[in-house]
Coordinates of C-alpha atoms in Angstrom, one line a residue:
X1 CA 68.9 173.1 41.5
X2 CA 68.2 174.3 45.4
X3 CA 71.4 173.2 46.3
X4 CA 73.3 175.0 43.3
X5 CA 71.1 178.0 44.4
X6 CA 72.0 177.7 47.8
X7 CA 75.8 177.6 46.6
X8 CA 76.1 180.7 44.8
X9 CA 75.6 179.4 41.3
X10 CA 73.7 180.7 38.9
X11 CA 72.0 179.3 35.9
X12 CA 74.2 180.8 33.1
X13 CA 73.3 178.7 29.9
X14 CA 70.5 176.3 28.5
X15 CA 71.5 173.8 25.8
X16 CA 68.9 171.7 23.8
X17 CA 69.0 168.3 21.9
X18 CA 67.2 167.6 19.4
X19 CA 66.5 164.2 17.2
X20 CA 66.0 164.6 13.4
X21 CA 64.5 161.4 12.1
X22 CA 65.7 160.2 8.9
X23 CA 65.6 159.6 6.4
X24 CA 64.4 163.4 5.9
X25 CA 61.7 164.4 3.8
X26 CA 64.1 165.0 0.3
X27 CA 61.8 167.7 -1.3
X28 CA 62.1 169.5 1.9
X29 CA 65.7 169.4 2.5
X30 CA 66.0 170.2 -1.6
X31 CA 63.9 172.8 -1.6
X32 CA 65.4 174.3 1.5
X33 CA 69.1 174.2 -0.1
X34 CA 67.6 176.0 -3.4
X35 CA 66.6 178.1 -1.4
X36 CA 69.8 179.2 0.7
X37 CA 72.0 178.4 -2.4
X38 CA 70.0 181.7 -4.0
X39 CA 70.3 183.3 -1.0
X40 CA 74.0 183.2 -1.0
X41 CA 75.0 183.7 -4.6
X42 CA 77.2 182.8 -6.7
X43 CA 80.2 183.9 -4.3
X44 CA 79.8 180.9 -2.4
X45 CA 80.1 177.4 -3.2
X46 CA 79.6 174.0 -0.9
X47 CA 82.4 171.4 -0.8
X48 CA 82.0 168.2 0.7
X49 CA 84.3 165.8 1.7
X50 CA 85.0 162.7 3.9
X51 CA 87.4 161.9 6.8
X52 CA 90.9 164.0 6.0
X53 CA 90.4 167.5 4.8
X54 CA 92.3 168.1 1.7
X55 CA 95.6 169.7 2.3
X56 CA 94.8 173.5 0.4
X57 CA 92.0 173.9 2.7
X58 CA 93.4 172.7 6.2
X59 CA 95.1 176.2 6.8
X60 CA 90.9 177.6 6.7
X61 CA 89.8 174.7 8.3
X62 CA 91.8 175.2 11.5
X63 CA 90.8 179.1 11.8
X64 CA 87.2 177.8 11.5
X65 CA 88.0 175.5 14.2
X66 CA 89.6 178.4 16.3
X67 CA 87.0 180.6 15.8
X68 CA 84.8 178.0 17.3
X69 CA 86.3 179.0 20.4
X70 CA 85.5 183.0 20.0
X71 CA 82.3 183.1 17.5
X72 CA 79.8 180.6 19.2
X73 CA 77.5 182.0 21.6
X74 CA 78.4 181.6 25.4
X75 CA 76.4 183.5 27.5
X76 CA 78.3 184.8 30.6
X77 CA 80.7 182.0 30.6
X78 CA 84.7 182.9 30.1
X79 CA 85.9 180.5 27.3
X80 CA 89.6 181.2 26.2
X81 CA 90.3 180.8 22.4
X82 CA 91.1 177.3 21.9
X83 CA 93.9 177.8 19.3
X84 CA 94.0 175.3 16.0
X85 CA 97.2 174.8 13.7
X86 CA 97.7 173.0 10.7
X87 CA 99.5 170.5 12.3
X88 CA 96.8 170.0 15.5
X89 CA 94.2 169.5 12.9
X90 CA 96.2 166.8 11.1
X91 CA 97.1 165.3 14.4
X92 CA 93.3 165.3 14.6
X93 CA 92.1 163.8 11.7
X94 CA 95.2 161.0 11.5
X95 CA 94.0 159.9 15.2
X96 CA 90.7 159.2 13.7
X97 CA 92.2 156.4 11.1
X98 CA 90.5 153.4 12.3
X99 CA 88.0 154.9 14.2
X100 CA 84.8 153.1 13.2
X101 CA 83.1 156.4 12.8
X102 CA 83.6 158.6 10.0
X103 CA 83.1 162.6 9.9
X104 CA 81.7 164.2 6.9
X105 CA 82.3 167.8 6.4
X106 CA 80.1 170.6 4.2
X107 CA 82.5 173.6 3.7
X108 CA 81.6 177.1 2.0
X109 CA 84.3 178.7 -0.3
X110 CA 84.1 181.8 -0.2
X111 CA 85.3 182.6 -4.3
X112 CA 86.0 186.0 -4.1
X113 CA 88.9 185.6 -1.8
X114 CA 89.6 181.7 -2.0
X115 CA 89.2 180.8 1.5
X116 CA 86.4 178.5 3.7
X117 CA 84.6 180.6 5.3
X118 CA 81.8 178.1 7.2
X119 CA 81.4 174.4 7.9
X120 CA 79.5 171.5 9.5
X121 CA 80.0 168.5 10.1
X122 CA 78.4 165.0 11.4
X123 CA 80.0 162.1 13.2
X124 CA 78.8 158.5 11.2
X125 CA 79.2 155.7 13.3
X126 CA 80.0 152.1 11.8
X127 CA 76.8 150.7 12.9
X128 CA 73.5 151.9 10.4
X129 CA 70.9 151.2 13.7
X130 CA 72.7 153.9 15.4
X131 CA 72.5 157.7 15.7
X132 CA 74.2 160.0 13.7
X133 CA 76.0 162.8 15.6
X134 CA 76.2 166.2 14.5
X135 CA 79.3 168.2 15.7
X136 CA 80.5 171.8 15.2
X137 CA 78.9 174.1 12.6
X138 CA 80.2 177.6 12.0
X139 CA 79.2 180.8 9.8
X140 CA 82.3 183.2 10.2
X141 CA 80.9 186.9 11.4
X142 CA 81.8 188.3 8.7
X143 CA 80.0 185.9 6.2
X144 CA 77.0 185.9 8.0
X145 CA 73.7 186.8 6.8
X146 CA 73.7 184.6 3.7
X147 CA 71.9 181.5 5.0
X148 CA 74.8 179.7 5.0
X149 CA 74.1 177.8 8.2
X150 CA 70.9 176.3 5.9
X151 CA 73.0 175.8 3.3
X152 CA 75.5 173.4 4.5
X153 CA 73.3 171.8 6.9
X154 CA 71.1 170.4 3.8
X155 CA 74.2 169.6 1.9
X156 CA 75.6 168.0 4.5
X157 CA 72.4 165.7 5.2
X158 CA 72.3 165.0 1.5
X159 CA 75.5 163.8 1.6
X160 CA 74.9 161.6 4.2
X161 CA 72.2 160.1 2.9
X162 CA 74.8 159.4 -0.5
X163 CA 77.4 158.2 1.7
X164 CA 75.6 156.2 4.8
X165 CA 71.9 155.5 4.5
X166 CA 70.4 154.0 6.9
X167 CA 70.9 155.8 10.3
X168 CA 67.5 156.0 12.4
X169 CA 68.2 160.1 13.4
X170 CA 70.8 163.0 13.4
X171 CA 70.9 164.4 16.9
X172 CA 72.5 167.8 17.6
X173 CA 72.8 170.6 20.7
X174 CA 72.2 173.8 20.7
X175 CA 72.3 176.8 23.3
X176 CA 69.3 178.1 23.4
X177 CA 70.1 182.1 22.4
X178 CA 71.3 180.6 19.4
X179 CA 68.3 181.2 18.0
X180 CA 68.9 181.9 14.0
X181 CA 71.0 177.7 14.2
X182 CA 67.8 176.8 16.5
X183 CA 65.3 177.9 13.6
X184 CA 67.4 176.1 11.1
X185 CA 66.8 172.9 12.9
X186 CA 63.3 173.2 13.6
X187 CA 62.7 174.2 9.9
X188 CA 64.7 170.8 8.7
X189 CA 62.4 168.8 11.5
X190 CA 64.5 168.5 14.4
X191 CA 62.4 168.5 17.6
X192 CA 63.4 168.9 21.0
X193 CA 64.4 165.6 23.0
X194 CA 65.7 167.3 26.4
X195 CA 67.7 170.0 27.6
X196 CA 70.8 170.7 30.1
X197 CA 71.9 174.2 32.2
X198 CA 76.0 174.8 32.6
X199 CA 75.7 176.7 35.9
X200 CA 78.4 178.9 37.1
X201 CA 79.8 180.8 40.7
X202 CA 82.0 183.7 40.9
X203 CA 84.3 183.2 43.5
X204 CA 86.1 186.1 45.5
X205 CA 89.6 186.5 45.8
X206 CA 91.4 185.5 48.8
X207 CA 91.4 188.3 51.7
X208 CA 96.0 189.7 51.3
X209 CA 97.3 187.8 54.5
X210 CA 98.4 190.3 56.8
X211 CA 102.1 189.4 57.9
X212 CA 102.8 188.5 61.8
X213 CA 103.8 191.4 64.0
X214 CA 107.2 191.1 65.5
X215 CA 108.2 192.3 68.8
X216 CA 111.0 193.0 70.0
X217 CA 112.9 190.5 73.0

C-alpha cells in the first residue's frame, strides 16, 4: 500500500467475498422469495433455465449483459460499455459445451412489455466437494425498487439445490457501495471471507514537443 501511495495511486474501490454455506436454511430462503415475489407483483415472473438461454430471450439477455458494463457500480474507475450481440452471447454459451461446469440462470420477465428485465446466475462445477461460483446479477434501472435482486437470488439457490446438491458454499464479490446486493447477501447468510482494493493513477499528458530551431548556414 506505501508503495502504491508513494506512486500516485489511489485507493478507488473495495470488493468483498463472501462464502454462503449450503445447503441454506430452506424456510429462510422460502420465506425470503414470498416475500420479494409480493413485493414485485404480478408484473414479474422468474424463469430459470440451464446452460443455453432459449433463443426468444437471447436478444434481452445480451442487453442485460451490456448493461453490466454501464449499470454496476464503479466508483471513479472509467469502464467502457462492453457491447453484447445475439451472436457474442451464442458464441458464449456454445464455447461452454463441454465445459465441466454448468451455469444456471434466474431471469425476471417483465409481462407488461415481454422482455427480461434482471438476472443471476451461478457457475456449477462438475465436482459436488467444490464451490459454487456466483457470477453477474443485474436489476435494470428502470426495474429497480421491486426486490428483484432478492427475488432471483433465492430462486436461483433453490434451483440449485434441484439441480446440484451437494456443493459445500456459494461464494460471490461485491463492491462495497453496493450496498442494497451487499444486504441481500448478508440477509441470505453470506459472511465476509476477505476483501481486495482496484487502485488507480491519473497520469498527465505528455508536455507538446517543441520542434528544433533552424538556423540559417
Amino acid at each position: 500500500m506505501r508503495f502504491l501511495l508513494a506512486h500516485g495511486y489511489r485507493l478507488e474501490q473495495v470488493e468483498r467475498g463472501s462464502r454462503l454455506v449450503l445447503p441454506a436454511d430452506e424456510s429462510v430462503i422460502r420465506r425470503f422469495r414470498a416475500d420479494a415475489a409480493a413485493d414485485a407483483g404480478r408484473d414479474y415472473t422468474v424463469h430459470c433455465w440451464s446452460e443455453a438461454t432459449p433463443p426468444p430471450w437471447r436478444d434481452d439477455l445480451a442487453l442485460l449483459y451490456t448493461r453490466m458494463s454501464t449499470d454496476a457500480p464503479t466508483a471513479g474507475l472509467e469502464e467502457p460499455e462492453d457491447v453484447w450481440s445475439i451472436e457474442r452471447l451464442v458464441h458464449e454459451e456454445t464455447s461452454r459445451v463441454g465445459s465441466p461446469r454448468r451455469m444456471l440462470t434466474a431471469a425476471a420477465l417483465h409481462e407488461p412489455i415481454g422482455h427480461l428485465v434482471a438476472f443471476t446466475q451461478l457457475s456449477v462445477p462438475a465436482e459436488s466437494d467444490r464451490s459454487v461460483g456466483q457470477e453477474d446479477t443485474l436489476v435494470l434501472r428502470e426495474h429497480r425498487g421491486h426486490r428483484l435482486g432478492m427475488l432471483l437470488k433465492t430462486a436461483n439457490l433453490e434451483y440449485l439445490a434441484q439441480e446440484s446438491p451437494g456443493h459445500p458454499s456459494v461464494t460471490t464479490f461485491n463492491v462495497e457501495e453496493n450496498r442494497h446486493m451487499l444486504a441481500v447477501n448478508e440477509a441470505l447468510g453470506f459472511v465476509p471471507m476477505g476483501y481486495e482494493g482496484a487502485w488507480k493513477r491519473v497520469v498527465p499528458p505528455p508536455e507538446p514537443s517543441t520542434p528544433p530551431r533552424l538556423r540559417q548556414c
